[in-house]
Short mmCIF file of C-alpha atoms in Angstrom, two decimals:
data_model
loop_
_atom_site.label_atom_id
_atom_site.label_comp_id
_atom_site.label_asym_id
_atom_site.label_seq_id
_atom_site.Cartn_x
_atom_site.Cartn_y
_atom_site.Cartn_z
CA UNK A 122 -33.87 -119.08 48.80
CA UNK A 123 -30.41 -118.63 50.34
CA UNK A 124 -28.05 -121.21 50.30
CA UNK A 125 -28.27 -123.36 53.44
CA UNK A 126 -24.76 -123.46 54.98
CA UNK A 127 -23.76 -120.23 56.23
CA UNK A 128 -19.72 -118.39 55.81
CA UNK A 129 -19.68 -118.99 59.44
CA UNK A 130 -19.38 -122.76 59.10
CA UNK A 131 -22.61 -123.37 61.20
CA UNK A 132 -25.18 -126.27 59.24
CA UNK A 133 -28.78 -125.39 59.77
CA UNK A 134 -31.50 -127.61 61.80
CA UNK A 135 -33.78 -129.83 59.38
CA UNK A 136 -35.72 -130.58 62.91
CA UNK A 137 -36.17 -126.89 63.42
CA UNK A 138 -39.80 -125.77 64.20
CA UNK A 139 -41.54 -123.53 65.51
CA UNK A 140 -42.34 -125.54 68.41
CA UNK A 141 -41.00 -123.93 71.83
CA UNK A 142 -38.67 -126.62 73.37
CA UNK A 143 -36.71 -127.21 76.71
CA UNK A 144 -33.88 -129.36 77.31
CA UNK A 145 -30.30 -128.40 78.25
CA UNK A 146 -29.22 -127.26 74.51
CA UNK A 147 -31.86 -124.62 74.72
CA UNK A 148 -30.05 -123.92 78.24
CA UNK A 149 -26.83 -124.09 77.06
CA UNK A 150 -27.93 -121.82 73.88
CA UNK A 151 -29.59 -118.87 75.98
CA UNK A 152 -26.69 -117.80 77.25
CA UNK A 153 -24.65 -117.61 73.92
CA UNK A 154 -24.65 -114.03 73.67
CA UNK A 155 -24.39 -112.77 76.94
CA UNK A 156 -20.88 -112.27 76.58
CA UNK A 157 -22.22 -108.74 73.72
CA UNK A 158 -25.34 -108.35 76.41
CA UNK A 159 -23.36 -107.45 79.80
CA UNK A 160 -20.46 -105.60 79.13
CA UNK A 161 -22.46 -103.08 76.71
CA UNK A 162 -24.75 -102.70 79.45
CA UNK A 163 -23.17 -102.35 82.61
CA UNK A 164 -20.49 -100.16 80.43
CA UNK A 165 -23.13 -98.04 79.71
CA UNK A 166 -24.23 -97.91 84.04
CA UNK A 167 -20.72 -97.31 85.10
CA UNK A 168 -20.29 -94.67 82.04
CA UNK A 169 -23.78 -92.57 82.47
CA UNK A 170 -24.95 -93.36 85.38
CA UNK A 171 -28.40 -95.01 84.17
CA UNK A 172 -30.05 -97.46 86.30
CA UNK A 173 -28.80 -100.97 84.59
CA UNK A 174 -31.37 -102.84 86.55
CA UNK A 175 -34.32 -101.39 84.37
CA UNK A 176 -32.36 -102.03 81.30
CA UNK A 177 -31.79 -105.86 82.66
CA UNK A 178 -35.68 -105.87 83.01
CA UNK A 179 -36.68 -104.89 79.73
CA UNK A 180 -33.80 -106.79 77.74
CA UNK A 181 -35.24 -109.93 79.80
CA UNK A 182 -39.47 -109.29 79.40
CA UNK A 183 -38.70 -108.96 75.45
CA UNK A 184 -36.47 -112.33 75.63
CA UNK A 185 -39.76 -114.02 76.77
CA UNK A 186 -41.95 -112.09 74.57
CA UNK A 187 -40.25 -112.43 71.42
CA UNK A 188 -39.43 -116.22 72.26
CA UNK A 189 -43.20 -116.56 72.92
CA UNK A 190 -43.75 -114.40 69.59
CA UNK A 191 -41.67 -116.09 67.09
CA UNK A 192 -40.86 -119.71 68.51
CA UNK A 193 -37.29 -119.32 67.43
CA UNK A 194 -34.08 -118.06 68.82
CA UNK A 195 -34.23 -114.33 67.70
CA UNK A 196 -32.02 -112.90 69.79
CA UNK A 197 -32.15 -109.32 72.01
CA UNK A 198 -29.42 -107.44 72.22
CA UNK A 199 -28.37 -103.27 73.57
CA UNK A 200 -28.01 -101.32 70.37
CA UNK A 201 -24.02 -101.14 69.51
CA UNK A 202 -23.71 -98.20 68.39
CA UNK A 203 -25.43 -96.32 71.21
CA UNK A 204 -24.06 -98.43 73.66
CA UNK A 205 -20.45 -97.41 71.99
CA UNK A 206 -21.19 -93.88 72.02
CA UNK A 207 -22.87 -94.18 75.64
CA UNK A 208 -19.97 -95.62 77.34
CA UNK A 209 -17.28 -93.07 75.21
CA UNK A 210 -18.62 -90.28 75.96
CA UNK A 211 -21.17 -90.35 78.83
CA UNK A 212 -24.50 -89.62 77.54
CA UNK A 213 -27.68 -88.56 79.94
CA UNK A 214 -30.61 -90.77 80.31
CA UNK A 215 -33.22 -88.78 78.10
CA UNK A 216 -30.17 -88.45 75.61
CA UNK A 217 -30.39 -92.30 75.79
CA UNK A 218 -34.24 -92.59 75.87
CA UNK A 219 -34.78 -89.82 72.68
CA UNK A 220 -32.70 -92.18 70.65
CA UNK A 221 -34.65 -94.83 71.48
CA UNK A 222 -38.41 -93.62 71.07
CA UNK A 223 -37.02 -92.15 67.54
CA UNK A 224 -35.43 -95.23 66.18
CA UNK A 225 -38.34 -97.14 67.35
CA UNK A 226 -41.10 -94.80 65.96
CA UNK A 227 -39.16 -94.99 62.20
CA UNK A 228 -38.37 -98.71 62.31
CA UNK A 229 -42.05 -99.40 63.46
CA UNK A 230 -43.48 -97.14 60.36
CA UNK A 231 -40.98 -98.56 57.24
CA UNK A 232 -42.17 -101.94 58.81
CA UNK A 233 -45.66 -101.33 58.14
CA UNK A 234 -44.89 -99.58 55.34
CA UNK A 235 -42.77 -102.92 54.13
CA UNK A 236 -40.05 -100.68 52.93
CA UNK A 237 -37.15 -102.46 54.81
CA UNK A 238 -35.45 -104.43 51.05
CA UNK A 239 -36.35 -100.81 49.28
CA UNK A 240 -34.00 -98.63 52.06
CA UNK A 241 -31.48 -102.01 52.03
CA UNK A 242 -30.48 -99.91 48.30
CA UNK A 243 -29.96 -96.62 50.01
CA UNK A 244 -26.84 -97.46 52.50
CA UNK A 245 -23.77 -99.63 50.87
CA UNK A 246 -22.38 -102.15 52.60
CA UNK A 247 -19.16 -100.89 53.13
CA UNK A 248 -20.75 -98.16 54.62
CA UNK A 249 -21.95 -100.31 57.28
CA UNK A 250 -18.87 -102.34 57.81
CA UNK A 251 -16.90 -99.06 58.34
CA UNK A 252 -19.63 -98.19 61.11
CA UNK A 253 -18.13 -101.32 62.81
CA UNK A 254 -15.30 -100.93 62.52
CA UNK A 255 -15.59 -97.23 63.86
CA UNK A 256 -17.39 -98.30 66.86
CA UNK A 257 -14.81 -101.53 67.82
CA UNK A 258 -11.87 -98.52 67.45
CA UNK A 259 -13.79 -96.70 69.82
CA UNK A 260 -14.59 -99.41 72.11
CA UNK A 261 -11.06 -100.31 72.43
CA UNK A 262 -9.62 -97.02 73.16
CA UNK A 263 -12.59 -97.05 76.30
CA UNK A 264 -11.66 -100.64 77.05
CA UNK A 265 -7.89 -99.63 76.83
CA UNK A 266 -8.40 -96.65 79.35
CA UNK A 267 -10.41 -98.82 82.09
CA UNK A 268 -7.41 -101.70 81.79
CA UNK A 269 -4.43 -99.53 82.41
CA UNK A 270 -6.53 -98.26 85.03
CA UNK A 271 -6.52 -101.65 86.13
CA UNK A 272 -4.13 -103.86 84.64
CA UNK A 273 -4.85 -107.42 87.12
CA UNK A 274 -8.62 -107.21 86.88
CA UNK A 275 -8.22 -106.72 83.05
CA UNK A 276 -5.57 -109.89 82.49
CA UNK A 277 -7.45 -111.77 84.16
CA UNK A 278 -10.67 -110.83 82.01
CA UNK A 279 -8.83 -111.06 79.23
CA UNK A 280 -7.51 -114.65 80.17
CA UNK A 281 -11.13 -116.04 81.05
CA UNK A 282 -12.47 -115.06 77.76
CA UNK A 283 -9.74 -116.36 75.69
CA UNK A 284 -9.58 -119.65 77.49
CA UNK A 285 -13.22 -120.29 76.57
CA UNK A 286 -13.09 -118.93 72.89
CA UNK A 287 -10.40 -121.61 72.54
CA UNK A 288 -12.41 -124.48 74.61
CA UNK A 289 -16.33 -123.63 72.85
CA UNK A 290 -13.95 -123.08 69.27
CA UNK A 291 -12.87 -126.92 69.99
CA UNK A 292 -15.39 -128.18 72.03
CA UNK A 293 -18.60 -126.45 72.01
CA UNK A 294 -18.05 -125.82 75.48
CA UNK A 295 -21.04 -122.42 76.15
CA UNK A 296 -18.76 -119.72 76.29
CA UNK A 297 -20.35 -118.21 79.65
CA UNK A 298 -17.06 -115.95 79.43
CA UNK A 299 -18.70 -112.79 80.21
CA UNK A 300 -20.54 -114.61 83.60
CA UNK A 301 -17.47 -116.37 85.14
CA UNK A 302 -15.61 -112.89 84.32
CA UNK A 303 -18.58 -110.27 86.45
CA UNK A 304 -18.88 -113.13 88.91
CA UNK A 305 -15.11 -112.70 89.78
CA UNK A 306 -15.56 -109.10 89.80
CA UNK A 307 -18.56 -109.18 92.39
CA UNK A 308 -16.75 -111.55 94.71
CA UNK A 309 -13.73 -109.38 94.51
CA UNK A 310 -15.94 -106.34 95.67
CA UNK A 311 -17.42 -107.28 97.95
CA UNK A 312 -14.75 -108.85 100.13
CA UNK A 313 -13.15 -105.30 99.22
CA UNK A 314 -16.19 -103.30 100.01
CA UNK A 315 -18.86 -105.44 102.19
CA UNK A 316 -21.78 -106.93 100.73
CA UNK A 317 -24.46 -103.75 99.82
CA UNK A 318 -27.97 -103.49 101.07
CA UNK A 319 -30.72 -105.13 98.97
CA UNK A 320 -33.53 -103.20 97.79
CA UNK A 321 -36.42 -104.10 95.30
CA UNK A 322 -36.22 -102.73 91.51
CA UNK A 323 -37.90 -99.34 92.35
CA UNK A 324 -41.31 -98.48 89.86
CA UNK A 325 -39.79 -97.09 86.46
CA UNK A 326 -40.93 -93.40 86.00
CA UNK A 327 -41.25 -92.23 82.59
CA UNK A 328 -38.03 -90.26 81.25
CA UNK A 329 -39.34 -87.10 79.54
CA UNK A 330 -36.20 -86.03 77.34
CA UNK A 331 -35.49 -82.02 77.32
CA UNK A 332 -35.78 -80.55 74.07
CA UNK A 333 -32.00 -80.66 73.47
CA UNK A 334 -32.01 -83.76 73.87
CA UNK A 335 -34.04 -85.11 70.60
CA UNK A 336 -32.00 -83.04 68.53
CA UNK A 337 -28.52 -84.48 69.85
CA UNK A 338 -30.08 -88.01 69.75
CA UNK A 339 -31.32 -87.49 66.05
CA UNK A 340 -27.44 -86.46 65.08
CA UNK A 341 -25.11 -88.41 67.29
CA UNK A 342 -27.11 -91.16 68.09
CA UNK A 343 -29.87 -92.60 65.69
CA UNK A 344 -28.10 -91.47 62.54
CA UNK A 345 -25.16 -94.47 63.32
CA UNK A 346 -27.16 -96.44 64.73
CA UNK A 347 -30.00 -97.14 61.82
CA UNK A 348 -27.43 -98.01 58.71
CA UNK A 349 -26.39 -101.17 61.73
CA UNK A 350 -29.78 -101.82 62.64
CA UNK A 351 -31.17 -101.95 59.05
CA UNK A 352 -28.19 -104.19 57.84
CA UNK A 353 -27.20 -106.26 60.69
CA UNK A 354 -30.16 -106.29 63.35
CA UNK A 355 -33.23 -107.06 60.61
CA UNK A 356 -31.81 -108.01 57.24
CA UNK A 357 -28.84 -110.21 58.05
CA UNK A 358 -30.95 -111.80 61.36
CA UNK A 359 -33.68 -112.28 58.13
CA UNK A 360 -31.42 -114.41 55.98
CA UNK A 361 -29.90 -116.36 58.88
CA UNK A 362 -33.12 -117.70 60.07
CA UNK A 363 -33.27 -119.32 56.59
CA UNK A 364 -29.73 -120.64 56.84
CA UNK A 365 -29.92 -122.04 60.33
CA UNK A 366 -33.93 -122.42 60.85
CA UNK A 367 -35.50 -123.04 57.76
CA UNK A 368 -38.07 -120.81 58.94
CA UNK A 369 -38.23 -117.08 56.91
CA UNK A 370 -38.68 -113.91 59.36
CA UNK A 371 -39.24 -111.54 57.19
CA UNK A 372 -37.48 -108.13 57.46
CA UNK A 373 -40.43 -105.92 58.19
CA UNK A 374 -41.67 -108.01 60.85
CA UNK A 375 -38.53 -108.11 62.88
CA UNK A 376 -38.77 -104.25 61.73
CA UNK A 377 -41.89 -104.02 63.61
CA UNK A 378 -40.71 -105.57 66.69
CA UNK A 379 -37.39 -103.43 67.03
CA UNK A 380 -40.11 -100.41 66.61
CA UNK A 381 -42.37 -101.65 69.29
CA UNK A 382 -40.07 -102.70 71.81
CA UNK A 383 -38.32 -99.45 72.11
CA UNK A 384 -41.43 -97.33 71.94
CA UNK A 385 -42.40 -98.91 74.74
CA UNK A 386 -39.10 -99.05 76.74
CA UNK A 387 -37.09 -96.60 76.21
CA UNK A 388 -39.70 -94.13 77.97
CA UNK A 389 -39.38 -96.11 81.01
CA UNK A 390 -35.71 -96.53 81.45
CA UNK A 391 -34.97 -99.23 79.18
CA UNK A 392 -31.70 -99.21 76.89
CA UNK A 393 -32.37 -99.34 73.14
CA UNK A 394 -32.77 -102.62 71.91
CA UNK A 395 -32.49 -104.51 68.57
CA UNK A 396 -31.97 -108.23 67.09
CA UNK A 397 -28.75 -109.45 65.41
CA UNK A 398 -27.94 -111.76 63.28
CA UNK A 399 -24.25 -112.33 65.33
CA UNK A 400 -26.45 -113.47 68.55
CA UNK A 401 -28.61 -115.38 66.61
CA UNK A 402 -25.22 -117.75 65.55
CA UNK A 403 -24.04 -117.41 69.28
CA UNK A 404 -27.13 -118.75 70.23
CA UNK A 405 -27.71 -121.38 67.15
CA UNK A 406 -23.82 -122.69 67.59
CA UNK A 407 -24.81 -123.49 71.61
CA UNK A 408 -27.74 -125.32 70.90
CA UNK A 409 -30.13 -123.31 70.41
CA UNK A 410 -33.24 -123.98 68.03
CA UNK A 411 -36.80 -122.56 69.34
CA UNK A 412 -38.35 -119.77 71.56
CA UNK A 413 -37.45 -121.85 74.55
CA UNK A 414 -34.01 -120.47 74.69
CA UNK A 415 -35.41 -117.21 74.30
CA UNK A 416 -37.62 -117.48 77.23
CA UNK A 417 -35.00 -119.46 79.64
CA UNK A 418 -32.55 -116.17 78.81
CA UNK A 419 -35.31 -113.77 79.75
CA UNK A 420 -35.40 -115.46 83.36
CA UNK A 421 -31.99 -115.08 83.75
CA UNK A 422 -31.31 -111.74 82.81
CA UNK A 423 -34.39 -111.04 84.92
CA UNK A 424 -32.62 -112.53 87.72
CA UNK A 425 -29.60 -110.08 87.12
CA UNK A 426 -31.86 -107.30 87.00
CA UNK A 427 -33.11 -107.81 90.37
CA UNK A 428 -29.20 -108.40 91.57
CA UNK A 429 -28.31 -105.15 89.85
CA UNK A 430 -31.58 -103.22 91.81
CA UNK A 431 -28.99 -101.44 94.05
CA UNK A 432 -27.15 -98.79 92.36
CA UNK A 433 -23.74 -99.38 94.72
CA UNK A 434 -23.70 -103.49 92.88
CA UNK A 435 -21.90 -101.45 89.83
CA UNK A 436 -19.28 -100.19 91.92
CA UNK A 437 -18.59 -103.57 93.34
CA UNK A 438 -16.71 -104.80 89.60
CA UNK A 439 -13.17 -103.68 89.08
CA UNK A 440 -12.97 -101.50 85.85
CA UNK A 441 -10.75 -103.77 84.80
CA UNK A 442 -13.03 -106.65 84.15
CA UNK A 443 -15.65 -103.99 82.13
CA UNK A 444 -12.35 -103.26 79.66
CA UNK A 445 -11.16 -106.56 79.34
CA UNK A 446 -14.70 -107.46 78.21
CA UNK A 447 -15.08 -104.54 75.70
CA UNK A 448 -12.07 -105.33 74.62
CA UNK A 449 -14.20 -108.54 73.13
CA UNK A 450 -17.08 -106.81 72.23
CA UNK A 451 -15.04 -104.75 69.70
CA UNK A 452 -13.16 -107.60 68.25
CA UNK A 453 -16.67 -108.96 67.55
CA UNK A 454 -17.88 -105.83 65.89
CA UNK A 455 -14.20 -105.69 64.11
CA UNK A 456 -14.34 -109.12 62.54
CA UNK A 457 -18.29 -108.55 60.54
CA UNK A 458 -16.57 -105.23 59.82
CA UNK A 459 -13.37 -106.94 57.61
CA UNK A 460 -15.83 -108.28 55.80
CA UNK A 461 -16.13 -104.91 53.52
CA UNK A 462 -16.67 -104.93 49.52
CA UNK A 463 -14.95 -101.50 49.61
CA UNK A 464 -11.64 -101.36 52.48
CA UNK A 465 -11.06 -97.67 51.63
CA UNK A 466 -14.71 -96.35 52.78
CA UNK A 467 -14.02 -98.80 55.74
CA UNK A 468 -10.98 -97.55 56.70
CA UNK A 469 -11.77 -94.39 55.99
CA UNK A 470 -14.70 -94.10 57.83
CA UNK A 471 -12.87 -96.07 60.88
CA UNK A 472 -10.64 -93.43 60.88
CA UNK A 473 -12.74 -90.46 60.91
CA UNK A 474 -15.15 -91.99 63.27
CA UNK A 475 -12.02 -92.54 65.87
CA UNK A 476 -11.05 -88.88 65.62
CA UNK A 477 -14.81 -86.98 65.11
CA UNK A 478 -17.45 -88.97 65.83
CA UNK A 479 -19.92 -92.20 64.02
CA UNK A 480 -21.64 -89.09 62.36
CA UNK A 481 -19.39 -87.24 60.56
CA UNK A 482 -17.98 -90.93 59.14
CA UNK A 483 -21.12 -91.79 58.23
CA UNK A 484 -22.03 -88.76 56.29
CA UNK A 485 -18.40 -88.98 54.32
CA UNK A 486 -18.69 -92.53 53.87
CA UNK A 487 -21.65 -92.38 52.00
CA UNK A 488 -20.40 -89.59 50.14
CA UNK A 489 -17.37 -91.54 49.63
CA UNK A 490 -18.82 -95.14 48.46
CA UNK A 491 -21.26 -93.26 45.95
CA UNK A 492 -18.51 -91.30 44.60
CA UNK A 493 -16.36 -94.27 43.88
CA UNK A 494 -19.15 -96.04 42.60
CA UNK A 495 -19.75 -93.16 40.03
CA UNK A 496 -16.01 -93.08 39.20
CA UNK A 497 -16.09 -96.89 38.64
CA UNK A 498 -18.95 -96.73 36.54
CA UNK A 499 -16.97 -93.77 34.70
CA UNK A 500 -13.80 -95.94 33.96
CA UNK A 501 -16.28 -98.74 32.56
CA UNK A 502 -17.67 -97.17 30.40
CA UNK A 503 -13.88 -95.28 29.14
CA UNK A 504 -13.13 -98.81 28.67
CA UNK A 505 -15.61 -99.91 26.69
CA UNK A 506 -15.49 -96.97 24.38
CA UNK A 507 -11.55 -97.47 24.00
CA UNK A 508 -12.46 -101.29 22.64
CA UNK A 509 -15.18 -99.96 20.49
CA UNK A 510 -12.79 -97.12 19.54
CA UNK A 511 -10.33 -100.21 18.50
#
């Protein structure tokens, strides 16, 4: 059993069941990570041109459904790594959907295979970490680009969200940062722009990606994004359920559900989706303790989905207020990165993935870790014939 108090200073719930609750602390905790929901995916609309409002839908039904499922706070959240990579470097909608139907189709099959602690051996943590740390570099230099392009829009993001990481730090105020932060954007666009038409969330047609297109998600998309997914979305959310909940998810069931729910989204416009163990303490550390948050979050991203319907709402925000909220979204992903056992694959891997790409720093950072822990295990074992020698 894992010790009860977690290394982020959060004390878990001996009240916690699986009974679906709400009050206002399962309001207040539904919204705790919207502030890693939003900017990823309107990023992502503004970057590629997908339709956000589907990806609003589908992030929202699988709120309720897992809330419903599980009867705890497991959050839903846009894949990081593919929303990093998305917003970088513009990626095309079955680029986006092969990623997803292939990471769901393997993480639904090593679920049901229960294979999840077994593959947990294969990647080192460091390995991981530098895969953050990769991804907040390239977030920043994205974040960077839309703030000079916009330097008020992006102080005053930048402002908002540091005011209430301060006030929820001392207070437990909610940090609804990221909402305050696109509301100011929308009312600034449309007294800029005039308020556009409203139109219905059109029938999702299924995306059919072009044969390119599984290839280049295989390599520059799913590759980065399963070593995160595997140690962050299912293992890590695994262990904090304990911590907080007292309630075990086991890995190959939230395995299963990562599988299932982009399988069935990702065909129909949805962005890829996983858990994550850093919502999870967003939502935990706001009040949140059963399904009920889950399902009041749903609703309100559902709301936003129908908000978001017409395309022109994305060109309402100042790309200012998109950087200075990556800008936060990257920190996030920095600080589980400094956590490393190893700094040099980190770093290294940070590096390389800033100048060439997740892959390539993935593929040398595994190289890397094993090498040093062959080299390690080399100078051991020097040592200990040098004291037998003596």
């Amino acid at each position: 059993m894992a010790d009860n108090t977690t290394n982020n200073g959060l004390q878990p719930d001996p009240k916690a069941t699986k009974k679906i609750r709400f009050s206002l602390r399962e309001l207040s905790g539904s919204v705790g990570d919207f502030g890693t929901i939003f900017p990823i995916i309107l990023g992502a609309g503004i970057a590629t041109g997908i339709n956000v409002s589907y990806a609003f839908v589908f992030i929202g039904l699988w709120f309720i459904i897992t809330g419903i499922y599980y009867g705890l706070p497991i959050p839903i959240e846009p894949m990081k790594a593919i929303g990093a990579i998305a917003i970088a470097e513009g990626l095309t909608g079955g680029e986006i959907a092969a990623s997803g139907i292939i990471i769901g189709l393997v993480f639904l099959i090593i679920g049901h295979l229960k294979g999840m602690e077994r593959i947990q051996r294969w990647v080192p943590e460091s390995v991981i970490r530098g895969i953050q740390v990769g991804l907040a570099l390239i977030l920043i230099r994205t974040a960077l680009g839309y703030i000079i392009s916009d330097l008020i829009f992006g102080a005053v993001a930048i402002g908002i969200v540091i005011f209430f990481f301060i006030a929820s730090s001392r207070s437990g105020l909610p940090d609804i940062s990221s909402l305050i932060v696109i509301g100011i954007g929308l009312v600034a666009g449309v007294m800029a722009q005039g308020m556009p038409p409203f139109r219905s969330i059109p029938i999702p047609e299924l995306i059919i990606p072009a044969t390119g297109d599984w290839l280049f998600a295989a390599i520059h998309l799913a590759i980065p994004q399963m070593p995160l997914t595997l140690g962050n979305a299912i293992l890590a959310t695994s262990l904090l359920t304990i911590d907080l909940l007292r309630r075990e998810v086991k890995p190959d069931t939230l395995s299963k559900t990562i599988g299932v729910m982009n399988l069935v989204s990702s065909p129909l416009g949805g962005f890829p989706m996983c858990h994550g163990a850093g919502g999870l303490a967003a939502q935990y550390r706001f009040g949140a303790r059963t399904g009920g948050a889950n399902i009041i979050a749903g609703l309100l991203i559902l709301g936003f989905a129908v908000a978001f319907a017409p395309p022109e709402v994305l060109t309402l925000i100042p790309y200012g207020i998109f950087g200075g909220l990556l800008v936060f979204v990257a920190i996030e992903l920095g600080k589980h990165g400094a956590k490393s056992p190893s700094y040099p694959v980190t770093i290294l891997m940070a590096v390389i993935a800033l100048i060439w790409g997740i892959t390539p720093a993935f593929v040398i950072g595994m190289i890397a870790s094993y090498g040093l822990e062959r080299r390690r295990g080399w100078g051991r074992t020097m040592l200990k014939r040098r004291d037998r020698e003596a």
